[in-house]
Amino acid sequence: SQTIHQWPATLVQPVGSPLSLECTVEGTSNPNLYWYRQAAGRGLQLLFYSVGIGQISSEVPQNLSASRPQDRQFILSSKKLLLSDSGFYLCAWSLIGGIDTQYFGPGTRLTVL
Amino acid sequence: KQEVTQIPAALSVPEGENLVLNCSFTDSAIYNLQWFRQDPGKGLTSLLLIQSSQREQTSGRLNASLDKSSGRSTLYIAASQPGDSATYLCAVYGNQFYFGTGTSLTVIP
């Protein structure tokens, strides 16, 4: 069966510090991978998606970046965090683009102070 | 740009009641619509997926309908239980996924 992992589960970082959140998927090959952010009182905002190794599409211009160094690994990064980067970050995977359902990881709660 | 709206934002019902959650979207050019459940501080769990060619899907006490032409979907929960308490989100897929802000459901024992 397929599983999706995210770490860390929670993170408190000062403004201006770097960020690295990791997501890995097990039990499937060549998944589409997604990073979302869920801010308080708002819906999920798609940040990045990837259809393959090294292929990243950005939906929202900001100080975040994503990379996919391996087929089942997706990393969200920032060189300098802003207060507005606080939120709940969710990684998800799917097959066949959006035709299939998405499966979400447990999320990372990021607080920027 | 696709906009997804969910009404009501919050709902509180006594145990055993049947209830309906609503989702509306502005662009009918979608491939599918999904309903998810999110428990506090957790990721999303897919409940039902309706392809654009379908009218409804059922899973246990849950029934979701889709009227693509009017841009509406409903999630019907029968005989609600305290364990159903969670936030329910709908999402549509056109060229990407668009999520609503969710309905927070509390089922009172």
GROMACS .gro file of N, CA, C and O in nm, chain A residues 1-2 4 6 9 20 22-23 26 31 33-34 43-44 50 56 67 69-70 73 77 85 88 93-94 97 104 111 113:
model
  116
    1SER      N    1   0.083  -0.117   0.000
    1SER     CA    2   0.000   0.000   0.000
    1SER      C    3   0.089   0.125   0.000
    1SER      O    4   0.204   0.120   0.036
    2GLN      N    5   0.027   0.234  -0.044
    2GLN     CA    6   0.104   0.358  -0.054
    2GLN      C    7   0.097   0.438   0.075
    2GLN      O    8  -0.007   0.442   0.142
    4ILE      N    9   0.253   0.820   0.260
    4ILE     CA   10   0.320   0.948   0.237
    4ILE      C   11   0.365   1.004   0.370
    4ILE      O   12   0.286   1.006   0.465
    6GLN      N   13   0.574   1.314   0.594
    6GLN     CA   14   0.623   1.451   0.598
    6GLN      C   15   0.699   1.470   0.728
    6GLN      O   16   0.656   1.422   0.833
    9ALA      N   17   0.704   1.735   1.187
    9ALA     CA   18   0.560   1.752   1.210
    9ALA      C   19   0.531   1.895   1.252
    9ALA      O   20   0.428   1.952   1.214
   20SER      N   21   1.355   2.392   0.528
   20SER     CA   22   1.355   2.272   0.444
   20SER      C   23   1.253   2.175   0.500
   20SER      O   24   1.267   2.126   0.611
   22GLU      N   25   1.043   1.817   0.410
   22GLU     CA   26   1.059   1.701   0.322
   22GLU      C   27   0.934   1.617   0.317
   22GLU      O   28   0.862   1.602   0.416
   23CYS      N   29   0.911   1.561   0.200
   23CYS     CA   30   0.796   1.474   0.177
   23CYS      C   31   0.844   1.354   0.097
   23CYS      O   32   0.916   1.370  -0.002
   26GLU      N   33   0.588   0.631  -0.051
   26GLU     CA   34   0.626   0.490  -0.064
   26GLU      C   35   0.515   0.412  -0.132
   26GLU      O   36   0.398   0.444  -0.118
   31PRO      N   37   0.482   0.932  -0.918
   31PRO     CA   38   0.361   1.005  -0.879
   31PRO      C   39   0.371   1.152  -0.916
   31PRO      O   40   0.480   1.206  -0.932
   33LEU      N   41   0.340   1.508  -0.756
   33LEU     CA   42   0.357   1.553  -0.618
   33LEU      C   43   0.318   1.700  -0.605
   33LEU      O   44   0.338   1.778  -0.698
   34TYR      N   45   0.264   1.734  -0.491
   34TYR     CA   46   0.209   1.869  -0.469
   34TYR      C   47   0.249   1.920  -0.331
   34TYR      O   48   0.254   1.846  -0.235
   43GLY      N   49  -0.858   2.851   0.253
   43GLY     CA   50  -0.853   2.720   0.189
   43GLY      C   51  -0.711   2.681   0.157
   43GLY      O   52  -0.617   2.757   0.180
   44LEU      N   53  -0.695   2.562   0.104
   44LEU     CA   54  -0.563   2.517   0.064
   44LEU      C   55  -0.516   2.594  -0.059
   44LEU      O   56  -0.590   2.611  -0.155
   50SER      N   57   0.473   1.879  -0.921
   50SER     CA   58   0.580   1.817  -1.000
   50SER      C   59   0.528   1.690  -1.065
   50SER      O   60   0.466   1.607  -1.000
   56ILE      N   61   0.940   2.109  -1.187
   56ILE     CA   62   0.865   2.180  -1.085
   56ILE      C   63   0.785   2.292  -1.150
   56ILE      O   64   0.840   2.367  -1.231
   67SER      N   65   1.194   2.136  -0.485
   67SER     CA   66   1.282   2.052  -0.565
   67SER      C   67   1.237   1.908  -0.554
   67SER      O   68   1.175   1.867  -0.455
   69PRO      N   69   1.447   1.585  -0.608
   69PRO     CA   70   1.574   1.519  -0.642
   69PRO      C   71   1.560   1.371  -0.676
   69PRO      O   72   1.644   1.315  -0.748
   70GLN      N   73   1.453   1.310  -0.625
   70GLN     CA   74   1.427   1.169  -0.654
   70GLN      C   75   1.279   1.153  -0.688
   70GLN      O   76   1.197   1.241  -0.659
   73GLN      N   77   1.052   1.188  -0.374
   73GLN     CA   78   1.093   1.284  -0.274
   73GLN      C   79   1.066   1.425  -0.324
   73GLN      O   80   1.103   1.463  -0.436
   77SER      N   81   1.153   2.454   0.022
   77SER     CA   82   1.264   2.527   0.083
   77SER      C   83   1.240   2.678   0.079
   77SER      O   84   1.159   2.728   0.001
   85ASP      N   85   0.491   3.332   0.609
   85ASP     CA   86   0.510   3.193   0.569
   85ASP      C   87   0.452   3.095   0.671
   85ASP      O   88   0.446   2.974   0.646
   88PHE      N   89   0.013   2.575   0.775
   88PHE     CA   90   0.014   2.429   0.777
   88PHE      C   91   0.046   2.385   0.635
   88PHE      O   92  -0.027   2.415   0.542
   93TRP      N   93   0.011   1.343  -0.315
   93TRP     CA   94   0.048   1.277  -0.439
   93TRP      C   95  -0.076   1.226  -0.510
   93TRP      O   96  -0.181   1.206  -0.450
   94SER      N   97  -0.063   1.208  -0.640
   94SER     CA   98  -0.170   1.148  -0.718
   94SER      C   99  -0.110   1.082  -0.840
   94SER      O  100   0.007   1.102  -0.874
   97GLY      N  101  -0.217   1.285  -1.318
   97GLY     CA  102  -0.255   1.424  -1.301
   97GLY      C  103  -0.367   1.438  -1.202
   97GLY      O  104  -0.368   1.372  -1.100
  104PHE      N  105  -0.303   1.279   0.085
  104PHE     CA  106  -0.232   1.381   0.158
  104PHE      C  107  -0.147   1.323   0.270
  104PHE      O  108  -0.184   1.223   0.333
  111THR      N  109   0.558   2.768   1.229
  111THR     CA  110   0.536   2.897   1.294
  111THR      C  111   0.662   2.980   1.279
  111THR      O  112   0.770   2.936   1.321
  113LEU      N  113   0.848   3.320   1.384
  113LEU     CA  114   0.839   3.422   1.490
  113LEU      C  115   0.930   3.541   1.461
  113LEU      O  116   1.031   3.524   1.392
   0.00000   0.00000   0.00000
